[in-house]
Coordinates of C-alpha atoms and ligand atoms in Angstrom, one line a residue:
M1 CA -20.6 -22.2 -15.7
F2 CA -18.2 -23.0 -17.8
D3 CA -17.5 -22.8 -21.2
L4 CA -15.3 -24.7 -23.6
A5 CA -14.0 -21.5 -25.8
E6 CA -12.9 -21.2 -22.9
I7 CA -10.4 -24.6 -22.2
E8 CA -9.5 -24.2 -26.2
T9 CA -7.7 -20.6 -25.7
L10 CA -5.9 -22.2 -23.1
R11 CA -4.5 -24.6 -24.8
K12 CA -3.6 -22.8 -27.3
S13 CA -2.1 -19.9 -25.1
L14 CA 0.3 -23.7 -24.1
D15 CA 1.3 -24.4 -27.1
T16 CA 3.0 -20.9 -27.1
L17 CA 4.9 -21.2 -23.8
A18 CA 5.8 -24.8 -24.7
K19 CA 7.1 -23.4 -28.1
G20 CA 9.9 -21.1 -25.7
F21 CA 11.2 -24.6 -24.8
S22 CA 11.4 -26.6 -27.8
D23 CA 14.8 -26.6 -28.4
L24 CA 15.5 -28.8 -24.7
P25 CA 15.9 -32.4 -25.0
D26 CA 12.7 -34.2 -25.6
F27 CA 11.5 -35.1 -21.6
G28 CA 8.2 -36.6 -20.5
P29 CA 7.0 -37.6 -17.4
D30 CA 4.9 -40.6 -17.1
H31 CA 1.2 -39.5 -16.2
D32 CA -2.0 -41.9 -15.7
Y33 CA -3.7 -39.3 -16.7
A34 CA -6.8 -42.2 -16.2
A35 CA -5.9 -42.0 -11.8
I36 CA -5.7 -38.6 -11.8
G37 CA -9.2 -37.9 -14.1
A38 CA -10.9 -40.3 -11.7
V39 CA -9.2 -38.6 -8.7
L40 CA -10.2 -34.9 -10.3
N41 CA -13.9 -35.8 -11.1
E42 CA -13.8 -36.8 -7.0
A43 CA -12.3 -33.9 -6.0
A44 CA -14.6 -32.0 -8.3
K45 CA -18.2 -34.0 -6.8
K46 CA -17.0 -32.6 -3.4
M47 CA -17.2 -28.6 -4.9
Q48 CA -19.7 -29.4 -5.7
E49 CA -21.1 -28.5 -2.0
N50 CA -19.4 -25.4 -2.1
F51 CA -22.5 -22.1 -2.4
P52 CA -22.4 -20.5 -6.5
Y53 CA -20.0 -17.5 -5.9
H54 CA -20.7 -17.1 -9.5
H55 CA -24.0 -16.7 -9.5
P56 CA -25.9 -13.1 -9.5
L57 CA -28.4 -15.0 -6.8
Y58 CA -25.9 -15.4 -4.9
A59 CA -25.3 -11.8 -3.0
G60 CA -23.9 -12.1 0.4
Q61 CA -20.0 -12.4 1.3
M62 CA -17.3 -10.8 -0.6
L63 CA -17.2 -13.1 -2.9
K64 CA -16.5 -13.0 -6.9
P65 CA -15.6 -15.2 -10.2
P66 CA -12.5 -14.1 -11.1
H67 CA -12.4 -12.9 -14.8
P68 CA -11.4 -15.6 -17.8
V69 CA -9.0 -14.1 -18.6
A70 CA -7.3 -14.2 -14.8
R71 CA -7.8 -17.8 -14.9
L72 CA -6.8 -18.4 -17.9
A73 CA -3.3 -16.9 -17.4
Y74 CA -2.8 -18.3 -14.0
A75 CA -3.4 -21.9 -15.0
M76 CA -1.2 -21.2 -18.7
S77 CA 1.5 -20.0 -16.0
L78 CA 1.3 -23.5 -14.1
W79 CA 2.8 -25.5 -16.0
L80 CA 5.9 -23.5 -15.5
N81 CA 5.1 -22.6 -11.7
P82 CA 6.8 -19.2 -11.5
N83 CA 8.2 -18.2 -7.8
N84 CA 8.2 -14.5 -7.3
H85 CA 10.2 -14.2 -4.5
A86 CA 12.9 -14.3 -6.9
L87 CA 13.9 -13.8 -10.0
D88 CA 15.6 -16.8 -10.0
G89 CA 11.8 -18.3 -9.6
G90 CA 10.4 -16.1 -12.0
I91 CA 12.3 -13.9 -14.2
A92 CA 8.8 -12.9 -17.0
S93 CA 6.6 -13.0 -13.4
S94 CA 8.6 -10.7 -12.3
A95 CA 9.0 -7.4 -14.7
M96 CA 4.9 -8.7 -15.0
E97 CA 4.6 -7.6 -11.0
K98 CA 6.4 -4.5 -11.2
E99 CA 4.4 -3.6 -13.8
C100 CA 0.9 -4.5 -12.4
I101 CA 2.4 -2.5 -9.1
A102 CA 3.4 1.0 -11.3
N103 CA -0.3 1.0 -12.6
L104 CA -2.2 0.7 -9.7
G105 CA 0.3 3.0 -8.2
S106 CA -0.6 5.3 -11.0
M107 CA -4.5 4.3 -11.1
F108 CA -3.9 6.1 -7.5
G109 CA -1.7 8.7 -9.0
W110 CA 1.7 8.1 -7.4
E111 CA 4.6 7.7 -9.9
K112 CA 7.1 5.2 -9.0
P113 CA 5.3 3.7 -5.7
L114 CA 7.2 0.6 -4.5
G115 CA 5.5 -2.2 -4.0
H116 CA 4.3 -5.9 -4.3
I117 CA 2.1 -8.3 -4.9
C118 CA 1.2 -10.7 -1.4
G119 CA -0.7 -13.3 -0.3
G120 CA -4.5 -10.9 0.4
G121 CA -5.5 -7.9 2.0
T122 CA -4.1 -9.7 5.8
M123 CA -0.4 -9.6 4.6
A124 CA -1.1 -6.4 2.9
N125 CA -1.7 -4.6 5.4
L126 CA 0.8 -6.7 8.4
E127 CA 3.9 -5.1 5.7
A128 CA 2.0 -1.6 5.7
L129 CA 2.0 -1.6 10.2
W130 CA 5.6 -3.3 10.2
V131 CA 6.7 -0.1 7.7
A132 CA 4.8 2.2 10.1
G133 CA 6.3 0.0 13.2
R134 CA 9.9 1.4 12.2
L135 CA 9.5 4.1 11.6
H136 CA 7.3 5.4 14.3
P137 CA 8.7 3.3 17.0
G138 CA 6.6 2.6 20.1
K139 CA 3.6 4.8 19.4
K140 CA 0.4 3.4 18.3
I141 CA -2.2 2.5 15.8
V142 CA -5.1 3.4 15.8
A143 CA -8.0 2.5 13.4
S144 CA -11.6 2.5 13.1
E145 CA -14.5 0.1 16.0
Q146 CA -15.6 -0.5 11.4
T147 CA -11.9 -1.3 10.4
H148 CA -10.8 -5.0 9.4
Y149 CA -11.1 -7.0 12.9
T150 CA -7.3 -7.9 11.3
H151 CA -5.5 -4.8 12.3
A152 CA -5.6 -5.3 16.0
R153 CA -4.5 -9.0 15.3
I154 CA -1.4 -7.2 13.0
S155 CA -0.7 -5.0 15.5
D156 CA -0.5 -7.5 18.1
V157 CA 2.1 -9.8 15.9
L158 CA 4.0 -5.7 15.9
S159 CA 4.3 -5.5 19.6
L160 CA 2.7 -1.7 18.7
A161 CA 0.0 -0.8 20.6
F162 CA -3.4 -0.8 18.9
D163 CA -6.4 1.8 19.3
E164 CA -10.3 2.5 18.2
A165 CA -11.9 5.7 17.4
A166 CA -15.1 5.8 17.4
V167 CA -17.7 5.9 14.1
S168 CA -21.3 7.5 13.2
A169 CA -23.8 5.6 12.4
D170 CA -23.2 5.4 9.2
G171 CA -19.9 3.0 9.8
R172 CA -18.0 6.4 9.2
M173 CA -14.9 6.8 11.8
D174 CA -15.8 10.2 13.6
V175 CA -13.2 12.5 13.5
D176 CA -13.6 14.4 16.9
S177 CA -13.0 10.6 19.0
L178 CA -9.9 10.2 16.2
E179 CA -8.5 13.6 16.9
K180 CA -9.0 13.2 20.9
L181 CA -7.1 9.9 20.5
L182 CA -4.3 11.7 18.5
S183 CA -3.9 14.7 21.1
N184 CA -2.2 11.9 23.9
G185 CA 1.1 12.3 21.3
D186 CA 1.5 9.1 21.1
V187 CA 0.0 8.2 18.1
G188 CA 2.2 7.0 15.2
T189 CA 0.1 5.7 11.9
V190 CA -4.0 5.9 11.8
V191 CA -5.3 3.1 9.4
V192 CA -8.1 4.9 7.1
T193 CA -10.7 2.2 5.5
L194 CA -11.9 3.2 2.1
G195 CA -14.7 0.3 2.2
T196 CA -15.1 -0.8 4.9
T197 CA -15.7 -4.5 5.3
G198 CA -18.7 -4.9 7.6
V199 CA -21.2 -2.2 6.2
G200 CA -18.2 -0.6 2.9
A201 CA -17.8 3.1 4.1
I202 CA -15.9 5.3 3.4
D203 CA -14.2 6.8 6.4
P204 CA -13.1 10.9 6.2
L205 CA -10.0 10.9 4.7
P206 CA -10.1 14.4 3.0
E207 CA -11.2 15.3 7.5
I208 CA -8.5 12.8 8.1
L209 CA -6.1 14.7 6.1
G210 CA -6.5 18.2 7.7
L211 CA -5.5 16.9 11.3
R212 CA -2.1 15.4 9.6
D213 CA -1.3 19.5 9.3
K214 CA -2.1 19.7 13.5
H215 CA -0.9 16.0 15.0
E216 CA 2.1 14.3 13.3
F217 CA 1.0 10.6 11.8
R218 CA 1.4 8.0 9.0
I219 CA -1.4 7.6 7.4
H220 CA -2.5 3.7 5.9
V221 CA -5.2 3.3 3.8
D222 CA -7.2 -0.3 4.0
A223 CA -8.9 0.6 0.4
A224 CA -8.2 -3.9 0.7
Y225 CA -11.9 -3.6 -0.6
G226 CA -12.5 -0.4 -2.5
G227 CA -9.7 0.8 -3.7
Y228 CA -10.8 -0.4 -7.5
F229 CA -14.2 2.4 -6.8
H230 CA -11.2 4.8 -7.3
I231 CA -12.1 4.5 -11.1
A232 CA -16.4 4.7 -10.7
S233 CA -18.0 7.5 -11.7
K234 CA -20.7 6.5 -10.4
L235 CA -19.0 7.7 -6.5
G236 CA -21.9 9.6 -3.6
A237 CA -20.1 12.9 -3.4
N238 CA -19.1 11.5 0.3
A239 CA -17.0 8.9 -1.3
R240 CA -15.3 10.3 -4.2
R241 CA -13.5 13.7 -2.8
A242 CA -12.2 10.6 0.3
F243 CA -10.5 8.8 -3.1
D244 CA -9.9 12.1 -4.6
R245 CA -7.9 12.7 -2.3
I246 CA -6.0 9.2 -1.3
R247 CA -2.4 10.1 -3.4
E248 CA -1.3 12.5 -0.3
V249 CA -1.7 9.3 2.1
D250 CA 1.8 7.0 3.0
S251 CA 1.1 3.3 2.3
I252 CA -2.3 1.6 -0.2
V253 CA -3.0 -1.7 0.4
I254 CA -5.5 -2.5 -2.6
D255 CA -6.7 -6.1 -3.1
P256 CA -6.7 -7.8 -6.4
H257 CA -8.8 -10.8 -5.7
K258 CA -11.6 -8.6 -4.4
H259 CA -12.5 -6.5 -6.5
G260 CA -9.7 -7.1 -9.6
L261 CA -10.8 -10.1 -10.7
Q262 CA -8.4 -12.5 -10.2
P263 CA -8.6 -15.7 -8.4
Y264 CA -6.9 -15.6 -4.6
G265 CA -3.4 -15.3 -3.2
C266 CA -3.8 -11.5 -5.1
G267 CA -4.0 -8.6 -2.1
C268 CA -1.1 -5.6 -3.5
I269 CA 0.7 -3.2 -1.0
L270 CA 1.5 0.4 -1.9
F271 CA 3.8 2.5 -0.4
C272 CA 4.2 5.9 -1.9
D273 CA 7.5 6.3 -0.7
P274 CA 10.2 4.3 -2.1
A275 CA 12.2 4.8 0.3
V276 CA 10.5 2.7 2.9
G277 CA 12.8 -0.4 0.6
N278 CA 15.5 -0.2 2.9
L279 CA 13.9 -1.2 5.6
Y280 CA 13.4 -5.2 4.1
K281 CA 17.4 -4.9 3.8
H282 CA 18.5 -8.0 4.9
D283 CA 22.0 -10.3 3.9
S284 CA 20.6 -14.0 2.5
P285 CA 23.2 -16.0 1.1
Y286 CA 21.0 -18.0 -1.1
T287 CA 19.0 -16.4 -2.4
Y288 CA 19.5 -14.2 -5.4
F289 CA 22.7 -15.7 -8.0
T290 CA 21.6 -14.7 -11.3
S291 CA 21.3 -10.7 -11.5
D292 CA 22.2 -7.5 -9.3
D293 CA 18.1 -5.9 -10.4
L294 CA 16.1 -5.0 -7.6
H295 CA 14.4 -8.9 -6.3
L296 CA 10.8 -8.8 -5.3
G297 CA 12.2 -11.3 -2.2
E298 CA 13.7 -7.9 -0.8
I299 CA 10.9 -5.6 -0.6
S300 CA 8.8 -8.0 0.8
L301 CA 8.0 -10.0 4.1
E302 CA 6.7 -13.2 2.5
C303 CA 9.4 -15.4 0.3
S304 CA 7.9 -17.9 -2.0
R305 CA 5.1 -16.3 -3.8
A306 CA 3.1 -17.2 -6.4
G307 CA 3.7 -15.8 -9.7
A308 CA 1.0 -17.1 -11.8
S309 CA -1.3 -14.1 -9.6
A310 CA 1.1 -11.3 -11.4
V311 CA 1.0 -12.9 -14.9
A312 CA -3.4 -13.7 -14.6
L313 CA -3.4 -9.8 -12.8
W314 CA -1.4 -8.9 -16.0
A315 CA -3.6 -10.2 -18.4
T316 CA -6.5 -8.8 -16.1
Q317 CA -5.1 -5.0 -16.4
K318 CA -4.4 -5.5 -20.8
L319 CA -7.6 -6.4 -21.0
L320 CA -9.4 -4.3 -19.1
P321 CA -6.9 -1.6 -18.8
M322 CA -7.8 0.4 -15.4
N323 CA -9.0 3.5 -17.1
P324 CA -12.3 5.6 -15.8
G325 CA -14.7 5.4 -18.4
G326 CA -13.6 2.0 -19.4
D327 CA -14.8 -1.0 -19.5
F328 CA -13.7 -2.1 -16.1
A329 CA -15.1 1.0 -14.6
R330 CA -17.9 0.5 -15.9
S331 CA -18.5 -3.2 -14.4
L332 CA -17.7 -0.8 -11.2
D333 CA -19.8 1.5 -11.7
K334 CA -22.7 -1.4 -12.0
C335 CA -21.9 -2.7 -8.9
L336 CA -23.0 0.8 -7.3
L337 CA -26.0 0.9 -9.1
A338 CA -27.4 -2.2 -8.3
A339 CA -26.6 -1.8 -4.2
R340 CA -28.8 1.9 -4.5
A341 CA -31.7 -0.5 -6.5
L342 CA -31.4 -2.9 -4.0
W343 CA -31.5 -0.1 -0.9
Q344 CA -34.0 1.5 -2.8
R345 CA -36.6 -1.0 -3.2
L346 CA -35.8 -2.6 0.6
D347 CA -36.6 1.0 2.1
Q348 CA -39.8 0.3 0.7
S349 CA -40.6 -2.5 1.9
D350 CA -42.3 -2.8 5.0
S351 CA -40.2 -6.2 6.1
F352 CA -37.2 -4.3 6.2
K353 CA -35.6 -1.0 7.1
C354 CA -33.0 0.2 5.7
L355 CA -29.4 1.1 7.4
M356 CA -27.1 3.6 5.8
M357 CA -27.5 4.2 2.1
P358 CA -25.3 2.2 1.0
E359 CA -21.9 4.4 -0.9
I360 CA -20.2 1.5 -2.2
D361 CA -21.8 -2.3 -3.7
I362 CA -22.8 -3.3 1.1
V363 CA -25.9 -2.8 1.7
V364 CA -26.9 -3.4 5.2
Y365 CA -30.7 -4.7 6.8
A366 CA -32.6 -5.2 9.4
A367 CA -35.4 -7.7 9.1
N368 CA -38.5 -5.4 10.5
G369 CA -39.8 -6.5 14.2
D370 CA -41.2 -5.9 17.3
D371 CA -37.9 -5.5 18.7
I372 CA -34.0 -5.9 18.3
T373 CA -34.2 -10.1 19.4
D374 CA -37.8 -10.4 17.4
S375 CA -35.6 -8.1 13.9
S376 CA -32.3 -10.5 15.3
R377 CA -34.5 -13.7 15.0
N378 CA -36.6 -12.3 12.1
A379 CA -33.0 -12.1 9.9
R380 CA -31.4 -15.4 10.4
E381 CA -34.8 -16.5 9.6
I382 CA -34.6 -14.7 5.7
F383 CA -31.4 -16.3 5.6
A384 CA -31.9 -19.8 5.6
R385 CA -35.4 -18.9 4.3
A386 CA -33.4 -17.1 1.1
A387 CA -30.9 -20.1 0.8
T388 CA -33.8 -22.2 0.4
Q389 CA -34.3 -20.7 -2.9
N390 CA -30.9 -20.3 -4.0
L391 CA -30.3 -16.4 -2.8
H392 CA -27.8 -17.1 -0.8
L393 CA -27.1 -13.3 1.9
A394 CA -24.8 -12.6 4.4
L395 CA -26.0 -11.6 8.4
I396 CA -23.3 -9.0 9.8
E397 CA -24.0 -8.3 14.1
L398 CA -23.9 -4.5 14.2
P399 CA -24.3 -2.2 16.8
T400 CA -27.4 -1.0 18.0
N401 CA -27.6 2.8 18.1
M402 CA -26.0 1.7 14.7
A403 CA -29.4 0.8 13.9
R404 CA -31.3 2.7 15.8
H405 CA -29.8 5.7 14.1
Y406 CA -32.1 4.2 11.5
W407 CA -34.5 2.9 13.6
P408 CA -35.4 5.4 16.1
E409 CA -38.5 3.5 17.2
L410 CA -36.8 0.4 18.0
T411 CA -36.8 -0.5 21.4
G412 CA -34.2 -4.0 23.3
D413 CA -31.0 -3.9 24.6
E414 CA -29.8 -5.7 23.5
E415 CA -26.0 -4.1 22.7
T416 CA -26.0 -6.0 19.0
I417 CA -28.4 -6.1 16.4
T418 CA -27.7 -9.2 13.2
C419 CA -28.3 -7.5 10.0
L420 CA -28.5 -8.9 6.8
R421 CA -26.0 -7.9 4.0
S422 CA -25.3 -8.2 0.3
C423 CA -21.8 -7.3 -0.8
L424 CA -23.4 -6.8 -5.2
M425 CA -20.1 -7.3 -6.4
K426 CA -20.8 -8.9 -10.1
P427 CA -22.6 -6.7 -12.7
E428 CA -24.8 -8.7 -13.6
H429 CA -26.3 -7.9 -9.8
L430 CA -27.8 -4.9 -11.8
D431 CA -30.2 -7.2 -13.5
W432 CA -30.9 -9.6 -10.6
I433 CA -32.4 -6.9 -8.6
E434 CA -35.6 -7.9 -9.0
Q435 CA -35.6 -11.0 -8.7
I436 CA -33.0 -10.3 -5.6
F437 CA -35.8 -8.2 -4.2
S438 CA -38.8 -10.6 -4.7
T439 CA -37.0 -13.4 -2.8
L440 CA -36.6 -11.2 -0.1
E441 CA -39.8 -11.0 0.4
T442 CA -41.1 -13.7 0.0
S443 CA -38.6 -14.9 2.5
A444 CA -39.9 -11.9 4.9
K445 CA -43.0 -12.7 5.0
S446 CA -43.5 -17.4 5.2
Ligands
PLP501 C1 -10.6 -8.4 2.6 C2 -10.5 -7.2 3.7 C3 -9.1 -7.3 4.3 C4 -8.5 -8.5 4.6 O1 -7.9 -9.2 3.5 P1 -7.3 -10.0 2.8 O2 -7.4 -10.2 1.5 O3 -9.0 -11.3 3.1 O4 -6.6 -11.9 4.2 C5 -8.2 -6.6 5.1 N1 -9.3 -5.2 5.1 C6 -10.5 -4.9 3.9 C7 -10.9 -3.8 4.2 C8 -10.5 -5.5 3.1 O5 -12.1 -5.8 3.0

């Protein structure tokens, strides 16, 4: 779990950091490290209770350990604790953040996006929908039934009407259902999810872009989870077509703390048109003093933010550039392959009923059973039994008609069915598929 070389690497970088401040008069706050150590050990004991997110046998929710370079860069910068709200708080880390934004923008094909890091995907989507509401006041936000649940809540916070387009059995937005909503003329913005949180579906962006020729609306892409797969080389045809046209949308959310190897507190909003920055104008009497340059706080809703997030992301992009074919892209390909491999193994098993083929690295599968109630119960039991063998899964409640498309003989009237769900976010998962599958089989049969 932990390599001593990592601590040694951190110490060296801290020496370098300290050299930058060595001309200051000596100042030594006096800390009681025995007391600190005792409390720290107590905290570490409590942390033993967490699920082992870093291990390949954790194959449940969207949890992925940060890369050591991100962890170390974050930790190193904490000795200063920069605040990227304003240049007073973080000169260097603000410049790093701007570089990170430029890199993420160019990954999607944007030359001069406006954007910044924020607390996570929810905050990033809040900014996107806030801008959407300012540009189309009084008009609706539309997303799919499988969109992240926070879009409805964010719309509520912003007092914007929100509506849902239906999805097809594979979880993608149904274009006919969307067009029906658009024909009312009151839709300002469509949220297109590239990689839904539940099943990893890729909404049909090319068709939705086609509708924009007939009906005028903004497109916001929520790629909080799926965004980095843009540079993967092993996407299926549908996902590839969608990502190939991502540059044509108005705004994009991507979460570096999901697939970008970052510690939490790192979401990102990008706007194609930098002129939306004007919407953020305000007159704060106390924030900006040291420079006339653009402060990140002038283009974000949040004020104080961890500059450490920017330092960590910058270091990660430096070590692992987001090039198609590079190490980072290849690690994403392994996740795609792992998901397909698990899906195929499960599809051959009598104990499980596979749902949609994974478009990214999320596999959703039902437990075999006599009817919906029995299948749902079996899924919950497999979930619990697997955990006793250190295999950690997730559960998902899906509309029954989604499952029935893949399992036509399924009987029962319940509206939803409990299925199993595995996010195979770690490239190491690829080498652990047989082990994961055999534990699933024993958990299903015992
Ligand atoms: C995770 C996720 C979010 C929310 O992001 P947080 O970083 O958890 O706030 C929004 N949309 C999608 C598609 C997500 O997967």
